[in-house]
Amino acid sequence: MAANFPTQEQVQGGIGATEPGHDHAHHDEHHEQSFLQKYVFSTDHKVIAKQFLITGIFWAIIGGALSSLFRLQLGWPEATLEWLKPFLGKWIEAGKLNPEFYLALVTMHGTIMVFFVLTAGLSGTFSNFLIPLQIGARDMASGFMNMLSYWFFFGSSVIMFASLFIETGPAAAGWTIYPPLSALPQAIAGSGAGQTLWLVSMALFIISQLLGGVNYITTVINLRTQGMSMSKLPLTIWAFFLTAILGLLSFPVLFSAALLLIFDRSFGTSFFLSDIYIAGQALPNTGGSPILFQHLFWFLGHPEVYIVIMPAMGMVSEILATNARKPVFGYRAMIGSLLGISLLSFIVWAHHMFVTGMNPFLGSVFMFLTLIIAVPSAVKVFNWLATLWRGNIRFTTAMLFSIGFVSLFIAGGLTGIILGNAALDIQLHNTYFVVAHFHLVMGSSAFFGLWAGVYHWFPKMFGRMMDEKLGYLHFWLTFAGVYLVFLPMHYVGIAGFPRRYYAWTGFDTFSQFADLNKFISVAAIIAFLGQFIFIFNFFYSIWRGRRATENPWNSTTLEWTTPVVPGHGNWPGDIPAVHRWPYDYSKPGAEEDFIPQTVPYSQTQSSNLPYEKEME
Amino acid sequence: MTTLSIVLVLALLLVVFGLLFRLQILTSIFSGSSNREVGVSNRVNAILFMVFLLGGGAWFAWSFVENFDKMNPPIASVHGLATDKMFWVSMAILGVAFVLTQVLLFWYSYRYQHKENRRAFFFPHNNKIEVIWTLIPAIVMAALVFAGWKEWTRITGPAPKDAVVLEVMGKQFNWLVRYPGRDQKLGVVNYRLIDAVNEFGFDLSDQNGVDDFTAGEIHVPKGHPVLLRIRSRDVLHSVYMPNFRVQMYAVPGMPTKFWFTPTKTTDEMRAQTGNPNFNYELACNQICGRGHFAMKMSIIVDEPDDYVAWFAKQKSFSEQNPEVLASFKQKSDKLVDKAPATPAAAAVVTPTAAKASL
């Protein structure tokens, strides 16, 4: 059945630009596809990328709306929320938000943002869109598997979305779903059907990730065009490639954790349960360990934050270089630091567990490994700064978001050094300090990477430009909003306010900062509403935006050598061969301030560096 | 009616917004600025970056100073003083890095904004500075790790032998506390024995448990190490005492522990904070269900003498619940024909025993 899809053949044709020229003829004769084949069950990586993006935007609106709901509760704990009754129905009890539903909101906000927006929506969109275009391939190695990857994600989305509406409420044990809370419906209503749907949905999600990941890796390894050695790959591709490897190695562990939890929940096993007396009854389970679940969860959970942030790092590197009109500084160091981060991300997971009762010696080991990972991250920041230094910067919206990314990554990354210190984590664990830290370093930063990517590659996706002025407004509003929300949140965290609290009013220790929490809530809700500027701009520009040119940003990479809207197979003729690295911006002696990767050294004799002379 | 008018106002706002948006597009086409590659807005954005740096920086500094007093919960433990110092020293080091990198980021953005006749400097790499800026964070990191590791091993090391022992058990949604009584030994418990009366699941056939007593609040003596033995009987909880900088999960099936030394009595802290109602609090800091946010228990730090007096007044669980004790006695009588020596029946906790524990 797969053979019916034209892309398959094109991929065969695309394995190298070395293929004889029948490629071109082959293209012209390809048959018209039905609507269903073209836009729904498409195997074209560009369409699949857009499917991921639009589903991701849908999820981001849901995730953001949920956060506005619980910020209402946290900002105005005494207020009546009766007016939300039309939307929330029975979850508003006598004008108050149901505390279990509050926990469900927090849980679903986390799950949606981490997995459905920043993993699928970010990496799914741009790995799909950019890998074939930037390495010079007709499509992914397997268009069919790629299609399956999206549809598994879609199925998983439908189930997760449905779980929001069931009677006992969605999963409510936190996005980390620590058992026993997540295993026992007696403990919280959300651990009934809601948690079951959560687990099923995540299982499908993991399948989607694996199908996608295998494809990305295979494509990068096998389908690079002539001349595109690994050392000539744009940093975006390096980032997507390593992200896919991380996902492939770590998601199966989450799958196993989910599976064991399903066994504990439904089939009476005791992997994570022991010595429990609940709801007037002693359970028969003995010998299990809740800590085991945490090890399994964080073995994915920690690489996951790098799965979220590395694609953003790659895109930001690319966009900073393009718009500073300067080569990215330390290309090899950038790859090296990505490799370092990828490797280290697998051996730091237990820093989420310093105070869980894990052996303190293990805590020491993980503290040491965790703080090492700060070094490659620091190198990346210095290299981005050096890329801006003495550049000739054009502030496109994508560039603004990229600079914003670096700023937020620094702000959030530095506090990671505090939290990675086990002795300091005793006090800060599970406080708002943690919430502020990861919302800056992986939440907001990754979102900024996502926006930068959308603004930058929108012309290649839809053949039109997004409106710049609206983009500027969107950026400044969001940039200020993010800082106004998350900087004060650190203060709340240092004061020890625990996360996932419905209200702090019961404690004297947490009696201050009612005003600050109100302030954070206002900023968060305004920043959320500001996102509709982006959504308007996005959809308006798809149909009514200014028409784009082939290479609107004067960029060097391969995707800008395709037609304004690349069709099936990406290049109408032969796939271009690559001759140079992707960052020849403002090269001394060159006529233009950029030399595309497809230009051979023989044509740029005036600007060739000594060692490049040999390659003329 | 209000809803309707809000909807109407929003709709009108959207229309106005849409019209402004069209107008903006038309003017930019008319003025030709849409065709220029790099327009005035480039300069505006560059200036905005400087405004953001200065304005944002000032706001950050102001709000930090303004809130500083509120964000430091008064410390009342020996290791808390050390970790708090380490926290602020680390924050200061990181603060320098933060200011330096942010200033450079915003300044470069402003300084190197597009100029028509300038060309960017082709500067692909420089091994020397790359090595330098890899080494500097590595060295700083090493120092921070070392300090943290030393403190961490001290805090998590074995508790002093003379530590006051008590058990904190988490359940949905409150804390239960048990003291070992005069024999200084916590008795055996079994979760299968838990019921409405025997909330700990005391197995009173174990002699060590007979003099154990439970309490409605935690009392600890000032200046003496206190060892918390931590358990949970249903889901995960976390023992969190912000003023003592103490935190440890309560895990069903896996007892955990944490020891600390309180340095200020509740009265001293009341005087220090000027709040006559001040109380040290124990909060739950791991999501545990509906009542998670209200799982509170008070902690009283007493002068050692007051602690001893309080300890002496407590009645053991078995004394308060003779029927539970009797049921165990019956069971053991059935099992063993020989009548066991009467357990230190209604073991009265004497002041001397409590003193021995200090």
PDB file of N, CA, C and O in Angstrom, chain A residues 15-72:
ATOM      1  N   ILE A  15      17.761   9.822  -3.676  1.00  0.00           N
ATOM      2  CA  ILE A  15      18.834   9.344  -2.804  1.00  0.00           C
ATOM      3  C   ILE A  15      20.140  10.054  -3.111  1.00  0.00           C
ATOM      4  O   ILE A  15      20.972  10.240  -2.260  1.00  0.00           O
ATOM      5  N   GLY A  16      20.285  10.522  -4.291  1.00  0.00           N
ATOM      6  CA  GLY A  16      21.466  11.355  -4.531  1.00  0.00           C
ATOM      7  C   GLY A  16      21.206  12.210  -5.739  1.00  0.00           C
ATOM      8  O   GLY A  16      20.400  11.865  -6.603  1.00  0.00           O
ATOM      9  N   ALA A  17      21.865  13.330  -5.787  1.00  0.00           N
ATOM     10  CA  ALA A  17      21.745  14.143  -6.985  1.00  0.00           C
ATOM     11  C   ALA A  17      22.497  13.453  -8.101  1.00  0.00           C
ATOM     12  O   ALA A  17      22.495  13.886  -9.242  1.00  0.00           O
ATOM     13  N   THR A  18      23.153  12.362  -7.747  1.00  0.00           N
ATOM     14  CA  THR A  18      23.925  11.627  -8.745  1.00  0.00           C
ATOM     15  C   THR A  18      23.019  10.847  -9.690  1.00  0.00           C
ATOM     16  O   THR A  18      23.442  10.408 -10.733  1.00  0.00           O
ATOM     17  N   GLU A  19      21.760  10.665  -9.278  1.00  0.00           N
ATOM     18  CA  GLU A  19      20.802   9.969 -10.144  1.00  0.00           C
ATOM     19  C   GLU A  19      20.751  10.617 -11.511  1.00  0.00           C
ATOM     20  O   GLU A  19      20.875  11.836 -11.629  1.00  0.00           O
ATOM     21  N   PRO A  20      20.558   9.815 -12.531  1.00  0.00           N
ATOM     22  CA  PRO A  20      20.449  10.404 -13.869  1.00  0.00           C
ATOM     23  C   PRO A  20      19.262  11.366 -13.958  1.00  0.00           C
ATOM     24  O   PRO A  20      18.377  11.371 -13.120  1.00  0.00           O
ATOM     25  N   GLY A  21      19.282  12.151 -14.999  1.00  0.00           N
ATOM     26  CA  GLY A  21      18.343  13.266 -15.100  1.00  0.00           C
ATOM     27  C   GLY A  21      16.898  12.910 -15.363  1.00  0.00           C
ATOM     28  O   GLY A  21      16.078  13.800 -15.552  1.00  0.00           O
ATOM     29  N   HIS A  22      16.558  11.633 -15.336  1.00  0.00           N
ATOM     30  CA  HIS A  22      15.148  11.318 -15.587  1.00  0.00           C
ATOM     31  C   HIS A  22      14.260  11.817 -14.466  1.00  0.00           C
ATOM     32  O   HIS A  22      13.062  11.849 -14.575  1.00  0.00           O
ATOM     33  N   ASP A  23      14.899  12.221 -13.422  1.00  0.00           N
ATOM     34  CA  ASP A  23      14.190  12.734 -12.279  1.00  0.00           C
ATOM     35  C   ASP A  23      13.202  13.823 -12.648  1.00  0.00           C
ATOM     36  O   ASP A  23      12.068  13.847 -12.195  1.00  0.00           O
ATOM     37  N   HIS A  24      13.650  14.710 -13.457  1.00  0.00           N
ATOM     38  CA  HIS A  24      12.862  15.860 -13.848  1.00  0.00           C
ATOM     39  C   HIS A  24      11.591  15.421 -14.577  1.00  0.00           C
ATOM     40  O   HIS A  24      10.483  15.777 -14.209  1.00  0.00           O
ATOM     41  N   ALA A  25      11.803  14.564 -15.595  1.00  0.00           N
ATOM     42  CA  ALA A  25      10.683  14.110 -16.411  1.00  0.00           C
ATOM     43  C   ALA A  25       9.672  13.406 -15.518  1.00  0.00           C
ATOM     44  O   ALA A  25       8.480  13.668 -15.563  1.00  0.00           O
ATOM     45  N   HIS A  26      10.192  12.592 -14.673  1.00  0.00           N
ATOM     46  CA  HIS A  26       9.378  11.822 -13.748  1.00  0.00           C
ATOM     47  C   HIS A  26       8.445  12.737 -12.972  1.00  0.00           C
ATOM     48  O   HIS A  26       7.304  12.419 -12.702  1.00  0.00           O
ATOM     49  N   HIS A  27       8.977  13.917 -12.648  1.00  0.00           N
ATOM     50  CA  HIS A  27       8.188  14.841 -11.865  1.00  0.00           C
ATOM     51  C   HIS A  27       7.006  15.407 -12.586  1.00  0.00           C
ATOM     52  O   HIS A  27       5.926  15.536 -12.038  1.00  0.00           O
ATOM     53  N   ASP A  28       7.237  15.789 -13.808  1.00  0.00           N
ATOM     54  CA  ASP A  28       6.177  16.470 -14.543  1.00  0.00           C
ATOM     55  C   ASP A  28       4.979  15.579 -14.762  1.00  0.00           C
ATOM     56  O   ASP A  28       3.853  16.053 -14.861  1.00  0.00           O
ATOM     57  N   GLU A  29       5.213  14.277 -14.783  1.00  0.00           N
ATOM     58  CA  GLU A  29       4.091  13.416 -15.134  1.00  0.00           C
ATOM     59  C   GLU A  29       3.280  12.998 -13.909  1.00  0.00           C
ATOM     60  O   GLU A  29       2.315  12.273 -14.023  1.00  0.00           O
ATOM     61  N   HIS A  30       3.713  13.445 -12.705  1.00  0.00           N
ATOM     62  CA  HIS A  30       3.017  12.847 -11.560  1.00  0.00           C
ATOM     63  C   HIS A  30       1.550  13.287 -11.486  1.00  0.00           C
ATOM     64  O   HIS A  30       1.207  14.417 -11.769  1.00  0.00           O
ATOM     65  N   HIS A  31       0.735  12.333 -11.092  1.00  0.00           N
ATOM     66  CA  HIS A  31      -0.698  12.539 -11.188  1.00  0.00           C
ATOM     67  C   HIS A  31      -1.203  13.488 -10.119  1.00  0.00           C
ATOM     68  O   HIS A  31      -0.579  13.652  -9.072  1.00  0.00           O
ATOM     69  N   GLU A  32      -2.358  14.088 -10.384  1.00  0.00           N
ATOM     70  CA  GLU A  32      -2.994  14.954  -9.392  1.00  0.00           C
ATOM     71  C   GLU A  32      -3.438  14.108  -8.205  1.00  0.00           C
ATOM     72  O   GLU A  32      -3.973  13.016  -8.387  1.00  0.00           O
ATOM     73  N   GLN A  33      -3.232  14.630  -7.001  1.00  0.00           N
ATOM     74  CA  GLN A  33      -3.667  13.876  -5.839  1.00  0.00           C
ATOM     75  C   GLN A  33      -5.032  14.359  -5.388  1.00  0.00           C
ATOM     76  O   GLN A  33      -5.383  15.513  -5.611  1.00  0.00           O
ATOM     77  N   SER A  34      -5.751  13.472  -4.763  1.00  0.00           N
ATOM     78  CA  SER A  34      -7.032  13.883  -4.210  1.00  0.00           C
ATOM     79  C   SER A  34      -6.777  14.765  -2.994  1.00  0.00           C
ATOM     80  O   SER A  34      -5.670  14.780  -2.465  1.00  0.00           O
ATOM     81  N   PHE A  35      -7.800  15.488  -2.578  1.00  0.00           N
ATOM     82  CA  PHE A  35      -7.673  16.370  -1.417  1.00  0.00           C
ATOM     83  C   PHE A  35      -7.181  15.585  -0.206  1.00  0.00           C
ATOM     84  O   PHE A  35      -6.302  16.010   0.536  1.00  0.00           O
ATOM     85  N   LEU A  36      -7.769  14.394  -0.043  1.00  0.00           N
ATOM     86  CA  LEU A  36      -7.441  13.567   1.110  1.00  0.00           C
ATOM     87  C   LEU A  36      -5.959  13.191   1.118  1.00  0.00           C
ATOM     88  O   LEU A  36      -5.297  13.230   2.150  1.00  0.00           O
ATOM     89  N   GLN A  37      -5.453  12.848  -0.053  1.00  0.00           N
ATOM     90  CA  GLN A  37      -4.045  12.447  -0.142  1.00  0.00           C
ATOM     91  C   GLN A  37      -3.124  13.639   0.050  1.00  0.00           C
ATOM     92  O   GLN A  37      -2.023  13.515   0.570  1.00  0.00           O
ATOM     93  N   LYS A  38      -3.579  14.792  -0.387  1.00  0.00           N
ATOM     94  CA  LYS A  38      -2.692  15.941  -0.403  1.00  0.00           C
ATOM     95  C   LYS A  38      -2.621  16.623   0.965  1.00  0.00           C
ATOM     96  O   LYS A  38      -1.561  17.038   1.397  1.00  0.00           O
ATOM     97  N   TYR A  39      -3.764  16.732   1.622  1.00  0.00           N
ATOM     98  CA  TYR A  39      -3.780  17.526   2.841  1.00  0.00           C
ATOM     99  C   TYR A  39      -4.040  16.718   4.108  1.00  0.00           C
ATOM    100  O   TYR A  39      -3.760  17.175   5.201  1.00  0.00           O
ATOM    101  N   VAL A  40      -4.619  15.542   3.977  1.00  0.00           N
ATOM    102  CA  VAL A  40      -4.944  14.794   5.186  1.00  0.00           C
ATOM    103  C   VAL A  40      -3.967  13.644   5.380  1.00  0.00           C
ATOM    104  O   VAL A  40      -3.058  13.715   6.199  1.00  0.00           O
ATOM    105  N   PHE A  41      -4.111  12.602   4.569  1.00  0.00           N
ATOM    106  CA  PHE A  41      -3.183  11.481   4.712  1.00  0.00           C
ATOM    107  C   PHE A  41      -2.007  11.693   3.769  1.00  0.00           C
ATOM    108  O   PHE A  41      -1.752  10.899   2.871  1.00  0.00           O
ATOM    109  N   SER A  42      -1.320  12.782   3.996  1.00  0.00           N
ATOM    110  CA  SER A  42      -0.219  13.131   3.113  1.00  0.00           C
ATOM    111  C   SER A  42       1.053  12.464   3.589  1.00  0.00           C
ATOM    112  O   SER A  42       1.267  12.268   4.782  1.00  0.00           O
ATOM    113  N   THR A  43       1.925  12.113   2.636  1.00  0.00           N
ATOM    114  CA  THR A  43       3.235  11.609   3.030  1.00  0.00           C
ATOM    115  C   THR A  43       4.308  12.654   2.751  1.00  0.00           C
ATOM    116  O   THR A  43       5.483  12.380   2.898  1.00  0.00           O
ATOM    117  N   ASP A  44       3.877  13.839   2.326  1.00  0.00           N
ATOM    118  CA  ASP A  44       4.843  14.902   2.048  1.00  0.00           C
ATOM    119  C   ASP A  44       5.297  15.528   3.367  1.00  0.00           C
ATOM    120  O   ASP A  44       4.479  15.971   4.167  1.00  0.00           O
ATOM    121  N   HIS A  45       6.596  15.576   3.581  1.00  0.00           N
ATOM    122  CA  HIS A  45       7.102  16.063   4.873  1.00  0.00           C
ATOM    123  C   HIS A  45       6.657  17.488   5.166  1.00  0.00           C
ATOM    124  O   HIS A  45       6.480  17.859   6.315  1.00  0.00           O
ATOM    125  N   LYS A  46       6.456  18.290   4.113  1.00  0.00           N
ATOM    126  CA  LYS A  46       6.084  19.693   4.356  1.00  0.00           C
ATOM    127  C   LYS A  46       4.652  19.790   4.871  1.00  0.00           C
ATOM    128  O   LYS A  46       4.353  20.590   5.762  1.00  0.00           O
ATOM    129  N   VAL A  47       3.781  18.953   4.286  1.00  0.00           N
ATOM    130  CA  VAL A  47       2.392  18.959   4.757  1.00  0.00           C
ATOM    131  C   VAL A  47       2.322  18.398   6.177  1.00  0.00           C
ATOM    132  O   VAL A  47       1.636  18.945   7.043  1.00  0.00           O
ATOM    133  N   ILE A  48       3.087  17.336   6.423  1.00  0.00           N
ATOM    134  CA  ILE A  48       3.082  16.744   7.771  1.00  0.00           C
ATOM    135  C   ILE A  48       3.599  17.765   8.783  1.00  0.00           C
ATOM    136  O   ILE A  48       3.057  17.902   9.879  1.00  0.00           O
ATOM    137  N   ALA A  49       4.619  18.521   8.384  1.00  0.00           N
ATOM    138  CA  ALA A  49       5.142  19.557   9.275  1.00  0.00           C
ATOM    139  C   ALA A  49       4.045  20.551   9.625  1.00  0.00           C
ATOM    140  O   ALA A  49       3.877  20.926  10.790  1.00  0.00           O
ATOM    141  N   LYS A  50       3.274  20.965   8.609  1.00  0.00           N
ATOM    142  CA  LYS A  50       2.209  21.933   8.876  1.00  0.00           C
ATOM    143  C   LYS A  50       1.124  21.313   9.746  1.00  0.00           C
ATOM    144  O   LYS A  50       0.530  21.997  10.590  1.00  0.00           O
ATOM    145  N   GLN A  51       0.870  20.026   9.543  1.00  0.00           N
ATOM    146  CA  GLN A  51      -0.119  19.356  10.400  1.00  0.00           C
ATOM    147  C   GLN A  51       0.340  19.392  11.858  1.00  0.00           C
ATOM    148  O   GLN A  51      -0.430  19.715  12.758  1.00  0.00           O
ATOM    149  N   PHE A  52       1.615  19.075  12.060  1.00  0.00           N
ATOM    150  CA  PHE A  52       2.154  19.126  13.426  1.00  0.00           C
ATOM    151  C   PHE A  52       2.045  20.538  13.980  1.00  0.00           C
ATOM    152  O   PHE A  52       1.674  20.743  15.139  1.00  0.00           O
ATOM    153  N   LEU A  53       2.373  21.519  13.152  1.00  0.00           N
ATOM    154  CA  LEU A  53       2.389  22.901  13.631  1.00  0.00           C
ATOM    155  C   LEU A  53       0.996  23.350  14.044  1.00  0.00           C
ATOM    156  O   LEU A  53       0.812  23.927  15.118  1.00  0.00           O
ATOM    157  N   ILE A  54       0.019  23.069  13.179  1.00  0.00           N
ATOM    158  CA  ILE A  54      -1.324  23.578  13.479  1.00  0.00           C
ATOM    159  C   ILE A  54      -1.925  22.831  14.661  1.00  0.00           C
ATOM    160  O   ILE A  54      -2.567  23.434  15.530  1.00  0.00           O
ATOM    161  N   THR A  55      -1.666  21.523  14.757  1.00  0.00           N
ATOM    162  CA  THR A  55      -2.115  20.798  15.950  1.00  0.00           C
ATOM    163  C   THR A  55      -1.423  21.358  17.180  1.00  0.00           C
ATOM    164  O   THR A  55      -2.040  21.532  18.233  1.00  0.00           O
ATOM    165  N   GLY A  56      -0.129  21.663  17.032  1.00  0.00           N
ATOM    166  CA  GLY A  56       0.624  22.232  18.154  1.00  0.00           C
ATOM    167  C   GLY A  56       0.041  23.569  18.589  1.00  0.00           C
ATOM    168  O   GLY A  56      -0.076  23.846  19.783  1.00  0.00           O
ATOM    169  N   ILE A  57      -0.351  24.413  17.624  1.00  0.00           N
ATOM    170  CA  ILE A  57      -0.933  25.718  17.975  1.00  0.00           C
ATOM    171  C   ILE A  57      -2.249  25.514  18.712  1.00  0.00           C
ATOM    172  O   ILE A  57      -2.518  26.166  19.728  1.00  0.00           O
ATOM    173  N   PHE A  58      -3.030  24.556  18.226  1.00  0.00           N
ATOM    174  CA  PHE A  58      -4.287  24.246  18.913  1.00  0.00           C
ATOM    175  C   PHE A  58      -4.012  23.882  20.371  1.00  0.00           C
ATOM    176  O   PHE A  58      -4.627  24.417  21.300  1.00  0.00           O
ATOM    177  N   TRP A  59      -3.043  22.994  20.573  1.00  0.00           N
ATOM    178  CA  TRP A  59      -2.723  22.541  21.930  1.00  0.00           C
ATOM    179  C   TRP A  59      -2.176  23.679  22.777  1.00  0.00           C
ATOM    180  O   TRP A  59      -2.434  23.761  23.985  1.00  0.00           O
ATOM    181  N   ALA A  60      -1.393  24.566  22.150  1.00  0.00           N
ATOM    182  CA  ALA A  60      -0.821  25.673  22.920  1.00  0.00           C
ATOM    183  C   ALA A  60      -1.923  26.583  23.441  1.00  0.00           C
ATOM    184  O   ALA A  60      -1.842  27.090  24.566  1.00  0.00           O
ATOM    185  N   ILE A  61      -2.967  26.780  22.624  1.00  0.00           N
ATOM    186  CA  ILE A  61      -4.080  27.616  23.096  1.00  0.00           C
ATOM    187  C   ILE A  61      -4.754  26.944  24.286  1.00  0.00           C
ATOM    188  O   ILE A  61      -5.038  27.578  25.309  1.00  0.00           O
ATOM    189  N   ILE A  62      -4.985  25.634  24.176  1.00  0.00           N
ATOM    190  CA  ILE A  62      -5.607  24.913  25.291  1.00  0.00           C
ATOM    191  C   ILE A  62      -4.726  24.994  26.533  1.00  0.00           C
ATOM    192  O   ILE A  62      -5.175  25.358  27.623  1.00  0.00           O
ATOM    193  N   GLY A  63      -3.437  24.683  26.339  1.00  0.00           N
ATOM    194  CA  GLY A  63      -2.512  24.678  27.477  1.00  0.00           C
ATOM    195  C   GLY A  63      -2.428  26.041  28.137  1.00  0.00           C
ATOM    196  O   GLY A  63      -2.401  26.155  29.363  1.00  0.00           O
ATOM    197  N   GLY A  64      -2.388  27.091  27.317  1.00  0.00           N
ATOM    198  CA  GLY A  64      -2.323  28.447  27.852  1.00  0.00           C
ATOM    199  C   GLY A  64      -3.608  28.817  28.575  1.00  0.00           C
ATOM    200  O   GLY A  64      -3.578  29.434  29.649  1.00  0.00           O
ATOM    201  N   ALA A  65      -4.737  28.410  28.001  1.00  0.00           N
ATOM    202  CA  ALA A  65      -6.023  28.737  28.627  1.00  0.00           C
ATOM    203  C   ALA A  65      -6.122  28.063  29.994  1.00  0.00           C
ATOM    204  O   ALA A  65      -6.579  28.672  30.967  1.00  0.00           O
ATOM    205  N   LEU A  66      -5.662  26.812  30.091  1.00  0.00           N
ATOM    206  CA  LEU A  66      -5.692  26.121  31.387  1.00  0.00           C
ATOM    207  C   LEU A  66      -4.864  26.878  32.407  1.00  0.00           C
ATOM    208  O   LEU A  66      -5.255  27.043  33.561  1.00  0.00           O
ATOM    209  N   SER A  67      -3.691  27.387  31.961  1.00  0.00           N
ATOM    210  CA  SER A  67      -2.842  28.103  32.922  1.00  0.00           C
ATOM    211  C   SER A  67      -3.522  29.391  33.368  1.00  0.00           C
ATOM    212  O   SER A  67      -3.416  29.782  34.523  1.00  0.00           O
ATOM    213  N   SER A  68      -4.260  30.050  32.461  1.00  0.00           N
ATOM    214  CA  SER A  68      -4.973  31.264  32.877  1.00  0.00           C
ATOM    215  C   SER A  68      -6.008  30.931  33.940  1.00  0.00           C
ATOM    216  O   SER A  68      -6.205  31.699  34.882  1.00  0.00           O
ATOM    217  N   LEU A  69      -6.640  29.774  33.794  1.00  0.00           N
ATOM    218  CA  LEU A  69      -7.643  29.381  34.790  1.00  0.00           C
ATOM    219  C   LEU A  69      -7.012  29.216  36.169  1.00  0.00           C
ATOM    220  O   LEU A  69      -7.516  29.738  37.166  1.00  0.00           O
ATOM    221  N   PHE A  70      -5.871  28.484  36.233  1.00  0.00           N
ATOM    222  CA  PHE A  70      -5.347  28.297  37.585  1.00  0.00           C
ATOM    223  C   PHE A  70      -4.627  29.541  38.096  1.00  0.00           C
ATOM    224  O   PHE A  70      -4.521  29.748  39.290  1.00  0.00           O
ATOM    225  N   ARG A  71      -4.188  30.401  37.176  1.00  0.00           N
ATOM    226  CA  ARG A  71      -3.635  31.679  37.660  1.00  0.00           C
ATOM    227  C   ARG A  71      -4.735  32.541  38.269  1.00  0.00           C
ATOM    228  O   ARG A  71      -4.480  33.313  39.190  1.00  0.00           O
ATOM    229  N   LEU A  72      -5.964  32.418  37.745  1.00  0.00           N
ATOM    230  CA  LEU A  72      -7.087  33.135  38.365  1.00  0.00           C
ATOM    231  C   LEU A  72      -7.232  32.707  39.811  1.00  0.00           C
ATOM    232  O   LEU A  72      -7.378  33.521  40.725  1.00  0.00           O
TER     233      LEU A  72
END
